[in-house]
Coordinates of C-alpha atoms in Angstrom, one line a residue:
M113 CA -29.4 7.5 -19.4
K114 CA -29.0 4.9 -16.9
R115 CA -29.9 2.2 -19.8
L116 CA -27.6 4.0 -22.2
L117 CA -24.4 4.1 -19.6
S118 CA -24.9 0.4 -19.0
F119 CA -25.1 -0.3 -23.0
A120 CA -21.8 1.9 -23.6
L121 CA -20.2 0.2 -20.2
A122 CA -20.5 -3.5 -22.0
A123 CA -19.7 -2.6 -25.3
G124 CA -16.5 -1.1 -23.9
A125 CA -15.9 -4.1 -21.9
A126 CA -16.1 -6.2 -24.8
V127 CA -13.7 -4.4 -27.1
S128 CA -11.3 -4.5 -24.8
V129 CA -11.6 -8.0 -24.1
A130 CA -11.6 -8.3 -27.8
A131 CA -8.7 -6.8 -28.2
P132 CA -5.3 -8.2 -28.1
L133 CA -3.3 -7.4 -24.9
F134 CA 0.2 -7.6 -26.0
A135 CA 3.0 -5.9 -26.0
T136 CA 2.6 -2.9 -22.9
P137 CA 4.6 -1.5 -20.1
D138 CA 1.4 -3.3 -18.0
R139 CA 2.9 -6.7 -18.5
V140 CA 6.7 -6.5 -19.6
K141 CA 7.8 -4.1 -16.7
L142 CA 11.7 -2.8 -17.1
P143 CA 13.6 -4.4 -13.8
E144 CA 15.6 -1.9 -12.2
Q145 CA 19.0 -2.3 -11.5
Y146 CA 19.1 -4.7 -14.8
N147 CA 22.2 -3.2 -15.7
S148 CA 24.0 -4.3 -12.6
G149 CA 22.1 -7.1 -11.5
F150 CA 21.3 -9.0 -14.5
V151 CA 24.1 -10.8 -16.9
L152 CA 25.7 -9.2 -19.9
Y153 CA 26.1 -11.8 -22.2
N154 CA 26.7 -10.4 -25.6
K155 CA 27.2 -7.0 -27.1
V156 CA 26.4 -6.7 -31.1
D157 CA 27.9 -4.0 -32.5
R158 CA 25.0 -2.4 -35.4
P159 CA 26.7 0.0 -38.1
D160 CA 24.1 0.5 -39.6
R161 CA 22.6 2.4 -36.8
K162 CA 25.5 3.4 -35.2
R163 CA 24.7 1.6 -32.0
V164 CA 25.9 -1.4 -30.0
R165 CA 23.3 -3.4 -28.3
F166 CA 24.3 -4.7 -25.0
M167 CA 22.1 -7.6 -24.4
Y168 CA 21.5 -9.1 -20.7
V169 CA 19.8 -11.9 -19.4
N170 CA 18.2 -12.4 -15.9
P171 CA 20.4 -14.4 -13.4
E172 CA 17.7 -16.7 -12.3
A173 CA 17.0 -17.8 -16.1
H174 CA 20.7 -18.2 -17.2
A175 CA 21.2 -20.2 -14.5
R176 CA 18.4 -22.4 -15.6
A177 CA 18.8 -22.7 -19.8
Q178 CA 20.0 -25.8 -21.1
P179 CA 21.3 -26.4 -24.6
G180 CA 18.5 -27.8 -26.4
E181 CA 16.0 -26.8 -24.7
M182 CA 13.2 -23.8 -25.2
L183 CA 14.5 -21.0 -22.2
P184 CA 12.6 -21.4 -19.1
E185 CA 9.6 -19.5 -17.9
G186 CA 10.1 -16.5 -16.5
T187 CA 13.2 -15.5 -18.8
I188 CA 13.8 -11.8 -19.4
L189 CA 15.9 -10.3 -22.4
I190 CA 16.7 -6.5 -22.2
M191 CA 18.7 -5.0 -25.0
E192 CA 19.9 -1.7 -24.4
D193 CA 21.0 0.7 -27.5
H194 CA 23.9 2.8 -27.5
D195 CA 25.3 5.6 -29.2
V196 CA 28.5 4.8 -30.8
T197 CA 31.6 7.0 -30.8
I198 CA 31.8 9.3 -33.9
G199 CA 35.0 10.4 -35.5
A200 CA 35.9 13.9 -37.3
D201 CA 35.4 12.3 -40.7
G202 CA 31.7 11.8 -39.5
N203 CA 32.8 7.9 -39.3
P204 CA 32.0 5.3 -36.6
V205 CA 35.3 5.2 -34.6
L206 CA 36.3 1.5 -33.8
D207 CA 38.6 -0.2 -31.4
K208 CA 41.9 -2.0 -31.4
D209 CA 39.8 -5.1 -32.3
G210 CA 37.7 -3.4 -35.1
R211 CA 34.5 -3.0 -33.1
L212 CA 32.6 0.1 -32.5
M213 CA 33.4 2.0 -29.3
P214 CA 30.0 2.6 -27.6
T215 CA 29.1 5.4 -25.4
D216 CA 27.4 5.9 -22.4
A217 CA 24.5 7.4 -24.0
L218 CA 21.4 5.3 -24.3
T219 CA 19.0 5.7 -27.3
G220 CA 16.5 2.8 -26.2
I221 CA 15.7 0.1 -24.1
F222 CA 13.9 -3.1 -25.0
V223 CA 12.6 -5.6 -23.0
M224 CA 11.1 -9.3 -23.8
E225 CA 9.5 -11.7 -21.1
K226 CA 8.8 -15.2 -21.1
R227 CA 5.7 -15.7 -19.4
A228 CA 3.4 -18.5 -19.3
G229 CA -0.1 -17.5 -21.1
F230 CA 1.2 -14.3 -22.8
G231 CA 1.3 -16.3 -25.6
A232 CA -2.8 -17.0 -25.5
A233 CA -3.6 -13.8 -24.3
N234 CA -1.6 -11.6 -27.2
E235 CA -4.4 -13.5 -29.0
L236 CA -2.0 -13.9 -32.2
P237 CA -2.8 -15.9 -35.3
P238 CA -1.0 -19.6 -35.3
D239 CA 1.2 -18.0 -38.1
K240 CA 2.3 -15.2 -36.0
D241 CA 2.0 -16.6 -32.6
N242 CA 5.5 -16.6 -30.4
G243 CA 5.1 -18.8 -28.3
D244 CA 4.8 -17.2 -24.5
W245 CA 6.9 -14.2 -24.9
D246 CA 5.8 -10.5 -25.1
Y247 CA 7.8 -6.8 -25.6
A248 CA 7.6 -3.4 -24.2
A249 CA 10.2 -0.9 -25.2
Y250 CA 11.4 2.2 -22.7
K251 CA 13.2 5.3 -23.2
A252 CA 16.8 6.0 -22.3
D253 CA 15.2 7.4 -18.7
G254 CA 13.3 4.3 -18.2
S255 CA 10.2 5.5 -19.1
P256 CA 7.6 3.6 -21.3
N257 CA 8.1 4.2 -24.7
S258 CA 4.4 4.9 -26.4
E259 CA 6.0 5.7 -29.8
A260 CA 7.4 2.3 -30.1
K261 CA 6.4 0.0 -33.1
L262 CA 5.9 -3.5 -30.8
E263 CA 4.3 -5.3 -33.3
S264 CA 7.5 -5.1 -35.3
C265 CA 9.4 -7.1 -32.6
F266 CA 6.7 -10.0 -33.2
A267 CA 7.0 -9.7 -36.8
C268 CA 10.8 -9.8 -36.7
H269 CA 11.0 -12.9 -33.9
M270 CA 9.1 -15.2 -35.8
S271 CA 11.9 -15.8 -37.9
R272 CA 13.8 -17.1 -34.9
S273 CA 11.0 -20.1 -34.1
N274 CA 14.2 -22.7 -34.0
R275 CA 15.7 -20.4 -31.1
D276 CA 12.7 -19.7 -28.9
F277 CA 12.6 -16.6 -30.9
T278 CA 15.4 -15.2 -29.7
F279 CA 18.2 -13.6 -31.9
T280 CA 21.6 -14.2 -29.7
Y281 CA 20.7 -15.8 -26.4
F282 CA 18.9 -19.4 -27.1
K283 CA 22.3 -19.4 -29.9
N284 CA 24.9 -18.3 -27.2
V285 CA 23.6 -21.0 -24.6
E286 CA 23.6 -23.7 -27.2
D287 CA 27.0 -22.6 -27.7
G288 CA 27.9 -23.1 -24.2
L289 CA 27.5 -19.9 -22.6
P290 CA 29.3 -19.8 -19.1
K291 CA 26.8 -19.9 -15.8

């Protein structure tokens, strides 16, 4: 029995070492008070999803980000999905500038974080590697969203390798985002 238990423990350890360690709330945390302590650098209308995405970056990384350079280690980017105001006709209501009008209702929070070693720990093949970024998804109440398909984060962000695997922040730094 003792021998069988030892074998089972060894097998379990081998599987855990061989399994990729990416995309979990264990590594990528939702920072407390991010919506008041981080820099809100962009809002993106998603009419196809009837959402407005609020984009935040941690202030330490924002202060160090430079045009023409990859984003600094320790960069944390957060995307909040907000429902939009819906009119009586069932369509999203637009503000005076033609933008979607977000409500306070959150539908999800997504975090991507850049740390040295995250990429190597992800054990992804080179054609799927996205540097040292990792991802996590959270529900509106801040609890981890275990049903999120985080593999899609890796797949989607691959298309932005020339922007350090980000969609909006790297471009905003290149365009001279105010510090």
